[in-house]
Amino acid sequence: MELDNAQETPSQEDSSLCGEISPPVLEQAFSKILHCLTGPEARRGNARDVALKDLGDLIEATECDRLFEGSGAQLRGMLETLGQVAKALEQYAAPPKEEEGGGARHSEVAEKAATVGLLFLKLLGKAETAKNSLVGPAWQTGLHHLAGPVYIFAVTHSLEQPWTTPRSREVAREVLTLLLQVTECGSVAGFLRGEKEDEKGRLSVILGLLKPNLNKESWKNNPAIKHVFSWTLQQVTRPWLSQYLERVLPASLLISDDYQTENKILGVHCLHHIVLNVPAADLLQYNRAQVLYHAIFNHLYTPEHHLVQAVLLCLLDLFPILEKTVHWKGDGARPTTHCDEVLQLILTHMEPEHRLLLRRTYARNLPAFVKRLGILTVRHLKRLERVIIGYLEVYDGPEEEARLKILETLKLLMQHTWPRVSCRLVVLLKALLKLICDVARDPSLTPQCVKSSLLQEATDCLILLDCCSQGRVKGLLAKIPQSCEDSNVVNCIRKVQQISEGAPYDGT
């Protein structure tokens, strides 16, 4: 009976007062609704549904100047209670734990989100009206309590996820748009960091609301939290992100250090964003960069191509920061770097790898490592030679991404380590000629443009090889045009000979 009275009271007051409600009465009404949403009675029957209806009626019946007018402790208490109601609504619409999910639960969450979104639209509409009606600064105080929960709700349900539907995403995006309008922010980034230099953004509030759900014990209780954190983090760039480093780095490491590949990738993307948008000095302080490196490096042992791709991109941007502390005095061999360590592991994985997606991922990133190390690539020359020859022999599908990237790697390798190339002339020449013959006679469905690219890249490699060997390639290829009947092969050989003789050639 008491519950029924608690549920009925707001609507009765709405109908009787209809805009003349004082802050104490509003606080009492919001408190009763909050109790229905979060108290033990919330699990009984349709208590929450009734509370949501009462809240909607109360918001509609209350004039904006009553909702956001006044000052003093009574108004602050009412607005704080309203903020707690908003937080309860956000949690009410949150998706369940992953193991408790399923199609039926996801559909239920989407329906709740649509209902809660409409309530938030009503609340924000009142705030927008109050802002335009000059009722005083109280609407800003109200927004301070509302903005965090409303933002988390909007991001949770505006992204395309299993628990959302087109309808719930549409409502959530409307909520986010109206939130930015009411707060006078031109973008989500401005909302989080502050539109003006002297304006304090709301990222601190958002991170504070997310923190209880982003620890080791609780972060999987709500599957949306990791996506809200990741998406929010991506909106904040330098120079603003550095002041929040202590708050975003632990959560990013936590997400990346999971057994699920999806979470590992998400965490690595967060860490990569931190590497790109936090000054090197801040990352080197307290050995943070080393912590990042070891956390990311260990993921290279997981044979998942999406994860490996994310890790390698992150490491390539982390190397310049790590190597700021490496100083070579010129009195001995240069010390090995983290880039050397990663390249060594990549080559170890590349040699026996037979899965095409992983082969393409490794090959796609190999040129960047050669560019990074430059002349120091000679440390890995023997293994690179084996990998290059092995990958050039294997057909890689219609797009031939792996072989094209390996040819790019070979070109860079010869440019940076040309003094060591001449002793490998015969081995590399055989591999390139075999590739040219295989591609020229390839009966597969490989597009002609891809074949042309392969032949072009192989020809460029032969030209570089000839330069590195003081013209020996031209002599070794001299008799091939006389005995070879394939026009594509002959054209490649003649291009090499023309360049060696100083004739103009528009292919390089």
Short mmCIF file of C-alpha atoms in Angstrom, two decimals:
data_model
loop_
_atom_site.label_atom_id
_atom_site.label_comp_id
_atom_site.label_asym_id
_atom_site.label_seq_id
_atom_site.Cartn_x
_atom_site.Cartn_y
_atom_site.Cartn_z
CA MET A 1 0.00 0.00 0.00
CA GLU A 2 2.84 2.34 0.83
CA LEU A 3 4.37 1.57 -2.56
CA ASP A 4 1.11 2.38 -4.30
CA ASN A 5 0.96 5.70 -2.47
CA ALA A 6 4.57 6.45 -3.42
CA GLN A 7 3.77 5.73 -7.03
CA GLU A 8 0.56 7.73 -7.07
CA THR A 9 1.78 10.78 -5.17
CA PRO A 10 3.74 12.45 -8.00
CA SER A 11 0.90 12.21 -10.48
CA GLN A 12 -1.60 13.51 -7.92
CA GLU A 13 0.62 16.45 -7.14
CA ASP A 14 1.15 17.09 -10.83
CA SER A 15 -2.53 17.36 -11.53
CA SER A 16 -3.24 19.55 -8.51
CA LEU A 17 -0.27 21.90 -8.60
CA CYS A 18 0.43 21.95 -12.33
CA GLY A 19 3.36 24.31 -12.50
CA GLU A 20 3.09 25.82 -9.00
CA ILE A 21 5.27 23.13 -7.41
CA SER A 22 7.97 24.45 -5.09
CA PRO A 23 11.51 22.96 -4.93
CA PRO A 24 10.81 21.07 -1.66
CA VAL A 25 7.72 19.45 -3.16
CA LEU A 26 9.61 18.63 -6.35
CA GLU A 27 12.45 17.11 -4.35
CA GLN A 28 9.97 14.95 -2.45
CA ALA A 29 8.31 13.83 -5.69
CA PHE A 30 11.66 13.02 -7.34
CA SER A 31 12.78 11.16 -4.20
CA LYS A 32 9.70 8.94 -4.31
CA ILE A 33 10.29 8.20 -8.00
CA LEU A 34 13.96 7.47 -7.27
CA HIS A 35 12.91 5.06 -4.54
CA CYS A 36 10.62 3.26 -6.97
CA LEU A 37 13.43 2.98 -9.52
CA THR A 38 16.22 1.84 -7.20
CA GLY A 39 14.64 0.51 -4.01
CA PRO A 40 13.78 -3.12 -3.24
CA GLU A 41 10.26 -2.55 -4.51
CA ALA A 42 11.63 -1.92 -8.01
CA ARG A 43 11.68 -5.65 -8.71
CA ARG A 44 8.01 -6.08 -7.90
CA GLY A 45 5.51 -6.09 -10.73
CA ASN A 46 5.31 -2.95 -12.80
CA ALA A 47 6.61 -0.55 -10.14
CA ARG A 48 9.29 0.85 -12.44
CA ASP A 49 6.86 1.30 -15.32
CA VAL A 50 4.52 3.30 -13.09
CA ALA A 51 7.45 5.36 -11.79
CA LEU A 52 8.55 6.17 -15.34
CA LYS A 53 5.04 7.27 -16.25
CA ASP A 54 4.79 9.40 -13.12
CA LEU A 55 8.15 10.99 -13.92
CA GLY A 56 7.03 11.86 -17.43
CA ASP A 57 3.81 13.39 -16.12
CA LEU A 58 5.70 15.34 -13.46
CA ILE A 59 8.16 16.78 -15.99
CA GLU A 60 5.34 17.81 -18.32
CA ALA A 61 3.29 19.37 -15.53
CA THR A 62 6.17 21.39 -14.08
CA GLU A 63 6.96 24.71 -15.70
CA CYS A 64 10.61 25.24 -16.56
CA ASP A 65 10.85 28.30 -14.31
CA ARG A 66 9.73 26.12 -11.39
CA LEU A 67 12.12 23.31 -12.28
CA PHE A 68 15.21 25.52 -12.58
CA GLU A 69 14.28 28.67 -10.65
CA GLY A 70 15.50 29.75 -7.26
CA SER A 71 18.58 29.41 -5.13
CA GLY A 72 19.77 28.08 -1.84
CA ALA A 73 19.95 24.64 -0.28
CA GLN A 74 16.39 23.65 -1.20
CA LEU A 75 16.98 24.13 -4.92
CA ARG A 76 20.37 22.41 -4.77
CA GLY A 77 18.81 19.46 -2.97
CA MET A 78 16.08 19.15 -5.58
CA LEU A 79 18.56 19.32 -8.48
CA GLU A 80 20.85 16.75 -6.82
CA THR A 81 17.89 14.41 -6.45
CA LEU A 82 17.01 15.01 -10.10
CA GLY A 83 20.59 14.07 -11.01
CA GLN A 84 20.24 10.84 -9.03
CA VAL A 85 17.02 10.10 -10.89
CA ALA A 86 18.86 10.63 -14.20
CA LYS A 87 21.60 8.26 -13.06
CA ALA A 88 18.99 5.66 -12.07
CA LEU A 89 17.35 5.99 -15.49
CA GLU A 90 20.70 5.47 -17.23
CA GLN A 91 21.33 2.32 -15.16
CA TYR A 92 17.77 1.10 -15.76
CA ALA A 93 18.36 1.18 -19.52
CA ALA A 94 21.87 -0.35 -19.32
CA PRO A 95 22.40 -3.73 -21.05
CA PRO A 96 22.80 -6.85 -18.86
CA LYS A 97 25.96 -8.85 -18.32
CA GLU A 98 27.09 -10.68 -21.45
CA GLU A 99 26.43 -14.15 -20.03
CA GLU A 100 22.92 -13.01 -19.07
CA GLY A 101 22.22 -11.57 -22.51
CA GLY A 102 20.43 -12.96 -25.48
CA GLY A 103 18.05 -11.77 -28.15
CA ALA A 104 15.09 -11.38 -25.80
CA ARG A 105 17.06 -9.37 -23.23
CA HIS A 106 18.55 -7.16 -25.93
CA SER A 107 15.09 -6.37 -27.29
CA GLU A 108 13.94 -5.49 -23.78
CA VAL A 109 16.93 -3.17 -23.30
CA ALA A 110 16.18 -1.37 -26.57
CA GLU A 111 12.58 -0.76 -25.46
CA LYS A 112 13.76 0.59 -22.11
CA ALA A 113 16.27 2.84 -23.86
CA ALA A 114 13.60 4.32 -26.11
CA THR A 115 11.39 5.05 -23.10
CA VAL A 116 14.21 6.57 -21.03
CA GLY A 117 15.42 8.56 -24.04
CA LEU A 118 12.04 10.24 -24.38
CA LEU A 119 12.16 11.21 -20.69
CA PHE A 120 15.63 12.70 -21.14
CA LEU A 121 14.38 14.64 -24.16
CA LYS A 122 11.63 16.12 -21.99
CA LEU A 123 14.10 17.08 -19.25
CA LEU A 124 16.56 18.63 -21.69
CA GLY A 125 13.71 20.44 -23.39
CA LYS A 126 12.81 22.04 -20.05
CA ALA A 127 16.47 23.02 -19.56
CA GLU A 128 16.61 24.57 -23.04
CA THR A 129 13.46 26.56 -22.35
CA ALA A 130 14.82 27.70 -18.99
CA LYS A 131 18.06 28.79 -20.62
CA ASN A 132 16.19 30.94 -23.11
CA SER A 133 13.75 32.40 -20.56
CA LEU A 134 16.40 34.00 -18.33
CA VAL A 135 15.31 32.31 -15.12
CA GLY A 136 18.82 32.59 -13.72
CA PRO A 137 21.84 30.30 -13.41
CA ALA A 138 19.89 27.45 -11.82
CA TRP A 139 19.51 25.67 -15.17
CA GLN A 140 23.31 25.42 -15.35
CA THR A 141 23.39 23.76 -11.95
CA GLY A 142 20.69 21.38 -13.11
CA LEU A 143 22.68 20.55 -16.23
CA HIS A 144 25.74 19.85 -14.09
CA HIS A 145 23.84 17.02 -12.43
CA LEU A 146 22.10 15.81 -15.59
CA ALA A 147 24.86 16.01 -18.21
CA GLY A 148 26.94 13.02 -17.08
CA PRO A 149 24.22 10.35 -16.88
CA VAL A 150 22.48 11.69 -20.00
CA TYR A 151 25.75 11.57 -21.96
CA ILE A 152 26.53 8.00 -20.86
CA PHE A 153 23.02 6.92 -21.81
CA ALA A 154 23.24 8.59 -25.21
CA VAL A 155 26.61 7.04 -26.11
CA THR A 156 25.57 3.61 -24.81
CA HIS A 157 22.56 3.45 -27.10
CA SER A 158 23.63 5.53 -30.10
CA LEU A 159 26.41 3.12 -31.15
CA GLU A 160 25.45 0.10 -33.22
CA GLN A 161 25.53 -2.72 -30.68
CA PRO A 162 23.57 -5.96 -30.06
CA TRP A 163 21.37 -4.25 -27.46
CA THR A 164 20.29 -1.39 -29.74
CA THR A 165 17.68 -1.13 -32.48
CA PRO A 166 17.21 1.56 -35.14
CA ARG A 167 14.54 3.16 -32.96
CA SER A 168 16.63 3.21 -29.75
CA ARG A 169 19.68 4.52 -31.65
CA GLU A 170 17.58 7.29 -33.20
CA VAL A 171 16.25 8.39 -29.81
CA ALA A 172 19.71 8.23 -28.21
CA ARG A 173 21.21 10.36 -30.98
CA GLU A 174 18.43 12.91 -30.54
CA VAL A 175 19.27 13.01 -26.83
CA LEU A 176 22.96 13.59 -27.56
CA THR A 177 22.17 16.31 -30.11
CA LEU A 178 19.87 18.13 -27.69
CA LEU A 179 22.41 17.76 -24.87
CA LEU A 180 25.04 19.50 -27.02
CA GLN A 181 22.52 22.19 -27.94
CA VAL A 182 21.54 22.89 -24.34
CA THR A 183 25.19 23.01 -23.20
CA GLU A 184 26.04 25.26 -26.17
CA CYS A 185 28.72 22.88 -27.44
CA GLY A 186 29.45 22.50 -31.13
CA SER A 187 30.77 18.95 -30.82
CA VAL A 188 31.18 16.05 -28.41
CA ALA A 189 34.87 16.95 -28.13
CA GLY A 190 33.94 20.47 -27.05
CA PHE A 191 31.44 19.09 -24.55
CA LEU A 192 34.12 16.90 -22.97
CA ARG A 193 37.13 19.22 -22.97
CA GLY A 194 35.37 22.62 -22.88
CA GLU A 195 34.59 24.86 -25.82
CA LYS A 196 36.82 27.70 -24.59
CA GLU A 197 40.36 27.67 -23.25
CA ASP A 198 39.31 28.74 -19.76
CA GLU A 199 36.23 26.50 -19.71
CA LYS A 200 36.35 23.28 -17.74
CA GLY A 201 34.97 20.38 -19.73
CA ARG A 202 32.85 17.52 -18.50
CA LEU A 203 35.30 14.68 -19.11
CA SER A 204 36.25 14.60 -15.44
CA VAL A 205 32.60 14.11 -14.46
CA ILE A 206 32.12 11.40 -17.09
CA LEU A 207 35.23 9.51 -15.98
CA GLY A 208 34.07 9.79 -12.38
CA LEU A 209 30.74 8.18 -13.28
CA LEU A 210 32.46 5.44 -15.29
CA LYS A 211 35.14 4.68 -12.68
CA PRO A 212 33.06 2.39 -10.39
CA ASN A 213 32.33 0.19 -13.42
CA LEU A 214 35.88 0.19 -14.78
CA ASN A 215 37.74 -1.86 -12.21
CA LYS A 216 38.88 -5.47 -12.43
CA GLU A 217 35.83 -6.86 -10.64
CA SER A 218 33.05 -4.85 -12.27
CA TRP A 219 33.97 -3.81 -15.81
CA LYS A 220 32.20 -6.77 -17.40
CA ASN A 221 28.96 -6.28 -15.50
CA ASN A 222 27.87 -3.76 -18.12
CA PRO A 223 29.09 -4.60 -21.65
CA ALA A 224 28.48 -1.02 -22.78
CA ILE A 225 30.95 0.57 -20.36
CA LYS A 226 34.06 -0.37 -22.35
CA HIS A 227 32.54 1.06 -25.54
CA VAL A 228 31.45 4.28 -23.82
CA PHE A 229 34.94 4.70 -22.34
CA SER A 230 36.69 3.94 -25.64
CA TRP A 231 34.45 6.21 -27.71
CA THR A 232 34.74 9.03 -25.18
CA LEU A 233 38.52 8.69 -25.05
CA GLN A 234 38.77 8.93 -28.84
CA GLN A 235 37.01 12.32 -28.77
CA VAL A 236 39.67 13.97 -26.60
CA THR A 237 42.99 14.76 -28.27
CA ARG A 238 46.13 16.68 -27.38
CA PRO A 239 46.78 18.88 -25.51
CA TRP A 240 43.73 18.16 -23.35
CA LEU A 241 44.18 14.43 -22.87
CA SER A 242 47.45 14.62 -20.91
CA GLN A 243 45.76 16.04 -17.79
CA TYR A 244 43.57 12.91 -17.61
CA LEU A 245 46.36 10.39 -18.25
CA GLU A 246 46.29 8.94 -14.74
CA ARG A 247 42.57 8.26 -15.14
CA VAL A 248 42.45 6.81 -18.65
CA LEU A 249 45.65 4.73 -18.78
CA PRO A 250 44.71 2.13 -16.11
CA ALA A 251 41.30 1.50 -17.69
CA SER A 252 42.84 1.12 -21.15
CA LEU A 253 45.40 -1.38 -19.84
CA LEU A 254 42.63 -3.26 -18.03
CA ILE A 255 40.53 -3.65 -21.18
CA SER A 256 43.52 -4.74 -23.28
CA ASP A 257 44.59 -7.32 -20.70
CA ASP A 258 41.64 -9.64 -21.31
CA TYR A 259 41.30 -13.12 -22.74
CA GLN A 260 38.74 -12.04 -25.35
CA THR A 261 40.29 -10.86 -28.61
CA GLU A 262 37.58 -8.22 -29.07
CA ASN A 263 38.50 -6.59 -25.77
CA LYS A 264 42.22 -6.81 -26.48
CA ILE A 265 41.74 -4.95 -29.75
CA LEU A 266 39.55 -2.31 -28.09
CA GLY A 267 42.12 -1.81 -25.34
CA VAL A 268 45.00 -1.53 -27.82
CA HIS A 269 43.08 1.11 -29.78
CA CYS A 270 42.66 3.08 -26.53
CA LEU A 271 46.37 2.77 -25.76
CA HIS A 272 47.27 3.82 -29.31
CA HIS A 273 45.13 6.94 -28.93
CA ILE A 274 46.95 7.75 -25.69
CA VAL A 275 50.35 7.30 -27.38
CA LEU A 276 49.34 9.66 -30.19
CA ASN A 277 47.83 12.36 -27.97
CA VAL A 278 49.94 12.49 -24.81
CA PRO A 279 53.37 14.21 -24.84
CA ALA A 280 56.37 11.89 -24.81
CA ALA A 281 57.64 13.43 -21.57
CA ASP A 282 54.45 12.41 -19.76
CA LEU A 283 54.64 8.86 -21.13
CA LEU A 284 58.29 8.49 -20.14
CA GLN A 285 57.56 9.69 -16.63
CA TYR A 286 57.19 6.89 -14.08
CA ASN A 287 58.20 4.40 -16.81
CA ARG A 288 54.72 4.50 -18.33
CA ALA A 289 56.04 3.98 -21.88
CA GLN A 290 57.77 0.75 -20.86
CA VAL A 291 54.59 -0.48 -19.21
CA LEU A 292 52.70 0.28 -22.41
CA TYR A 293 55.30 -1.49 -24.51
CA HIS A 294 55.30 -4.73 -22.54
CA ALA A 295 51.50 -4.80 -22.31
CA ILE A 296 51.18 -4.41 -26.09
CA PHE A 297 54.17 -6.56 -27.09
CA ASN A 298 52.74 -9.67 -25.43
CA HIS A 299 49.70 -9.52 -27.73
CA LEU A 300 51.94 -10.39 -30.70
CA TYR A 301 51.88 -13.99 -29.48
CA THR A 302 48.13 -14.16 -30.17
CA PRO A 303 47.61 -15.37 -33.78
CA GLU A 304 44.70 -13.06 -34.58
CA HIS A 305 45.26 -10.79 -37.57
CA HIS A 306 43.06 -7.89 -36.41
CA LEU A 307 44.84 -7.81 -33.06
CA VAL A 308 48.31 -8.06 -34.61
CA GLN A 309 47.48 -5.19 -36.98
CA ALA A 310 46.34 -2.96 -34.11
CA VAL A 311 49.40 -3.85 -32.01
CA LEU A 312 51.93 -3.20 -34.79
CA LEU A 313 50.43 0.20 -35.63
CA CYS A 314 50.54 1.18 -31.97
CA LEU A 315 54.13 -0.03 -31.52
CA LEU A 316 55.35 1.87 -34.58
CA ASP A 317 54.10 5.10 -32.98
CA LEU A 318 55.49 4.12 -29.57
CA PHE A 319 59.06 3.42 -30.80
CA PRO A 320 60.07 7.10 -31.21
CA ILE A 321 59.02 7.76 -27.61
CA LEU A 322 60.89 4.75 -26.21
CA GLU A 323 64.03 5.54 -28.16
CA LYS A 324 64.28 9.08 -26.81
CA THR A 325 66.07 7.56 -23.84
CA VAL A 326 68.55 5.58 -25.99
CA HIS A 327 71.82 7.43 -26.56
CA TRP A 328 74.65 6.11 -28.75
CA LYS A 329 78.07 7.54 -27.93
CA GLY A 330 79.73 6.25 -31.10
CA ASP A 331 82.37 4.17 -29.32
CA GLY A 332 80.85 0.78 -30.01
CA ALA A 333 77.98 -1.09 -31.62
CA ARG A 334 74.65 0.65 -31.47
CA PRO A 335 72.41 -0.85 -28.80
CA THR A 336 69.48 -2.90 -29.99
CA THR A 337 66.14 -1.17 -29.71
CA HIS A 338 62.56 -2.16 -29.06
CA CYS A 339 62.01 -1.99 -32.83
CA ASP A 340 64.73 -4.64 -33.28
CA GLU A 341 63.02 -6.85 -30.71
CA VAL A 342 59.62 -6.57 -32.38
CA LEU A 343 61.00 -7.12 -35.90
CA GLN A 344 62.84 -10.21 -34.71
CA LEU A 345 59.61 -11.66 -33.31
CA ILE A 346 57.67 -10.75 -36.47
CA LEU A 347 60.20 -12.52 -38.69
CA THR A 348 60.08 -15.55 -36.39
CA HIS A 349 56.32 -15.69 -36.85
CA MET A 350 56.40 -14.95 -40.58
CA GLU A 351 58.65 -17.81 -41.69
CA PRO A 352 56.34 -20.74 -40.78
CA GLU A 353 53.05 -18.82 -41.04
CA HIS A 354 50.58 -20.39 -43.49
CA ARG A 355 47.38 -18.45 -42.69
CA LEU A 356 46.81 -15.91 -45.44
CA LEU A 357 45.27 -13.19 -43.26
CA LEU A 358 48.21 -13.23 -40.86
CA ARG A 359 50.71 -13.35 -43.73
CA ARG A 360 49.10 -10.26 -45.24
CA THR A 361 49.09 -8.48 -41.88
CA TYR A 362 52.78 -9.13 -41.28
CA ALA A 363 53.73 -8.20 -44.85
CA ARG A 364 51.62 -5.02 -44.72
CA ASN A 365 53.63 -3.66 -41.79
CA LEU A 366 57.09 -4.91 -42.74
CA PRO A 367 58.05 -1.84 -44.87
CA ALA A 368 57.46 0.48 -41.90
CA PHE A 369 59.94 -1.50 -39.79
CA VAL A 370 62.60 -1.34 -42.50
CA LYS A 371 62.07 2.42 -42.80
CA ARG A 372 62.26 2.78 -39.04
CA LEU A 373 65.53 0.87 -38.67
CA GLY A 374 67.18 2.13 -41.86
CA ILE A 375 70.78 0.88 -42.16
CA LEU A 376 70.37 -1.03 -38.90
CA THR A 377 68.14 -3.47 -40.79
CA VAL A 378 71.40 -5.31 -41.63
CA ARG A 379 71.05 -6.97 -38.24
CA HIS A 380 68.07 -8.88 -39.62
CA LEU A 381 69.23 -9.28 -43.21
CA LYS A 382 69.55 -13.09 -43.27
CA ARG A 383 66.09 -13.68 -41.85
CA LEU A 384 64.57 -10.95 -44.01
CA GLU A 385 66.08 -12.62 -47.07
CA ARG A 386 64.47 -15.96 -46.17
CA VAL A 387 61.10 -14.34 -45.50
CA ILE A 388 61.17 -12.30 -48.71
CA ILE A 389 62.07 -15.26 -50.91
CA GLY A 390 59.52 -17.49 -49.20
CA TYR A 391 56.67 -14.99 -49.53
CA LEU A 392 57.43 -14.19 -53.18
CA GLU A 393 56.93 -17.85 -54.04
CA VAL A 394 53.38 -18.12 -52.66
CA TYR A 395 50.26 -16.91 -54.47
CA ASP A 396 48.29 -14.59 -52.19
CA GLY A 397 44.88 -14.38 -53.82
CA PRO A 398 43.47 -11.95 -56.38
CA GLU A 399 44.69 -8.81 -54.63
CA GLU A 400 48.24 -10.11 -54.05
CA GLU A 401 48.63 -7.78 -51.06
CA ALA A 402 51.33 -9.83 -49.35
CA ARG A 403 53.58 -10.15 -52.39
CA LEU A 404 53.19 -6.47 -53.29
CA LYS A 405 54.17 -5.45 -49.77
CA ILE A 406 57.10 -7.87 -49.77
CA LEU A 407 58.36 -6.31 -53.01
CA GLU A 408 58.05 -2.87 -51.39
CA THR A 409 60.04 -4.21 -48.44
CA LEU A 410 62.74 -5.56 -50.76
CA LYS A 411 63.07 -2.18 -52.48
CA LEU A 412 63.49 -0.41 -49.15
CA LEU A 413 65.91 -3.07 -47.96
CA MET A 414 68.17 -2.62 -50.98
CA GLN A 415 68.05 1.16 -50.63
CA HIS A 416 69.08 1.10 -46.97
CA THR A 417 71.52 -1.84 -46.97
CA TRP A 418 72.93 -1.65 -50.53
CA PRO A 419 76.55 -2.52 -49.53
CA ARG A 420 75.36 -5.96 -48.35
CA VAL A 421 73.16 -6.69 -51.36
CA SER A 422 75.72 -7.68 -53.99
CA CYS A 423 76.66 -10.89 -52.16
CA ARG A 424 72.99 -11.92 -52.32
CA LEU A 425 72.66 -11.11 -56.00
CA VAL A 426 72.08 -14.64 -57.33
CA VAL A 427 69.50 -15.60 -54.70
CA LEU A 428 67.46 -12.41 -55.09
CA LEU A 429 67.72 -12.45 -58.90
CA LYS A 430 66.38 -16.01 -59.08
CA ALA A 431 63.47 -15.15 -56.77
CA LEU A 432 62.52 -12.06 -58.78
CA LEU A 433 62.77 -13.82 -62.16
CA LYS A 434 60.68 -16.72 -60.87
CA LEU A 435 58.05 -14.26 -59.65
CA ILE A 436 57.97 -12.47 -63.02
CA CYS A 437 57.54 -15.75 -64.89
CA ASP A 438 54.84 -16.99 -62.51
CA VAL A 439 52.85 -13.77 -62.77
CA ALA A 440 53.23 -13.52 -66.55
CA ARG A 441 51.89 -17.06 -67.02
CA ASP A 442 49.31 -16.89 -64.20
CA PRO A 443 46.01 -18.40 -65.47
CA SER A 444 44.08 -17.45 -62.31
CA LEU A 445 41.43 -14.78 -61.88
CA THR A 446 43.94 -12.19 -60.68
CA PRO A 447 42.96 -8.83 -62.25
CA GLN A 448 45.25 -7.56 -64.95
CA CYS A 449 45.92 -4.36 -62.99
CA VAL A 450 47.25 -6.43 -60.07
CA LYS A 451 49.47 -8.46 -62.38
CA SER A 452 50.79 -5.24 -63.90
CA SER A 453 51.57 -3.88 -60.43
CA LEU A 454 53.44 -7.04 -59.49
CA LEU A 455 55.48 -6.96 -62.72
CA GLN A 456 56.19 -3.24 -62.25
CA GLU A 457 57.37 -3.70 -58.66
CA ALA A 458 59.50 -6.71 -59.57
CA THR A 459 61.08 -4.74 -62.43
CA ASP A 460 61.89 -1.87 -60.07
CA CYS A 461 63.54 -4.35 -57.71
CA LEU A 462 65.66 -5.72 -60.57
CA ILE A 463 66.75 -2.18 -61.46
CA LEU A 464 67.76 -1.49 -57.85
CA LEU A 465 69.52 -4.84 -57.67
CA ASP A 466 71.50 -3.95 -60.79
CA CYS A 467 72.54 -0.64 -59.23
CA CYS A 468 73.63 -2.37 -56.01
CA SER A 469 75.71 -4.92 -57.94
CA GLN A 470 77.48 -2.45 -60.28
CA GLY A 471 75.58 -3.58 -63.39
CA ARG A 472 76.01 -7.34 -63.00
CA VAL A 473 72.27 -7.95 -63.36
CA LYS A 474 72.27 -6.57 -66.90
CA GLY A 475 74.98 -9.04 -67.92
CA LEU A 476 73.18 -11.99 -66.34
CA LEU A 477 69.92 -11.08 -68.10
CA ALA A 478 71.51 -10.39 -71.52
CA LYS A 479 70.59 -13.71 -73.17
CA ILE A 480 67.06 -14.09 -71.76
CA PRO A 481 65.24 -11.99 -74.41
CA GLN A 482 66.72 -14.20 -77.14
CA SER A 483 65.37 -17.44 -75.67
CA CYS A 484 62.18 -16.34 -73.86
CA GLU A 485 58.92 -16.31 -75.81
CA ASP A 486 56.77 -14.60 -73.16
CA SER A 487 56.36 -10.93 -74.10
CA ASN A 488 55.66 -9.80 -70.51
CA VAL A 489 58.90 -11.32 -69.25
CA VAL A 490 60.88 -9.90 -72.17
CA ASN A 491 59.42 -6.41 -71.58
CA CYS A 492 60.52 -6.49 -67.94
CA ILE A 493 64.06 -7.56 -68.90
CA ARG A 494 64.34 -4.87 -71.54
CA LYS A 495 63.22 -2.19 -69.10
CA VAL A 496 66.02 -3.22 -66.75
CA GLN A 497 68.54 -3.12 -69.59
CA GLN A 498 67.35 0.31 -70.77
CA ILE A 499 67.76 1.83 -67.32
CA SER A 500 71.19 0.22 -66.88
CA GLU A 501 72.31 1.72 -70.17
CA GLY A 502 71.06 5.17 -69.18
CA ALA A 503 68.01 5.23 -71.48
CA PRO A 504 64.91 7.05 -70.16
CA TYR A 505 62.25 4.90 -68.55
CA ASP A 506 58.96 6.21 -67.20
CA GLY A 507 58.23 3.27 -64.94
CA THR A 508 60.39 4.40 -62.02
#
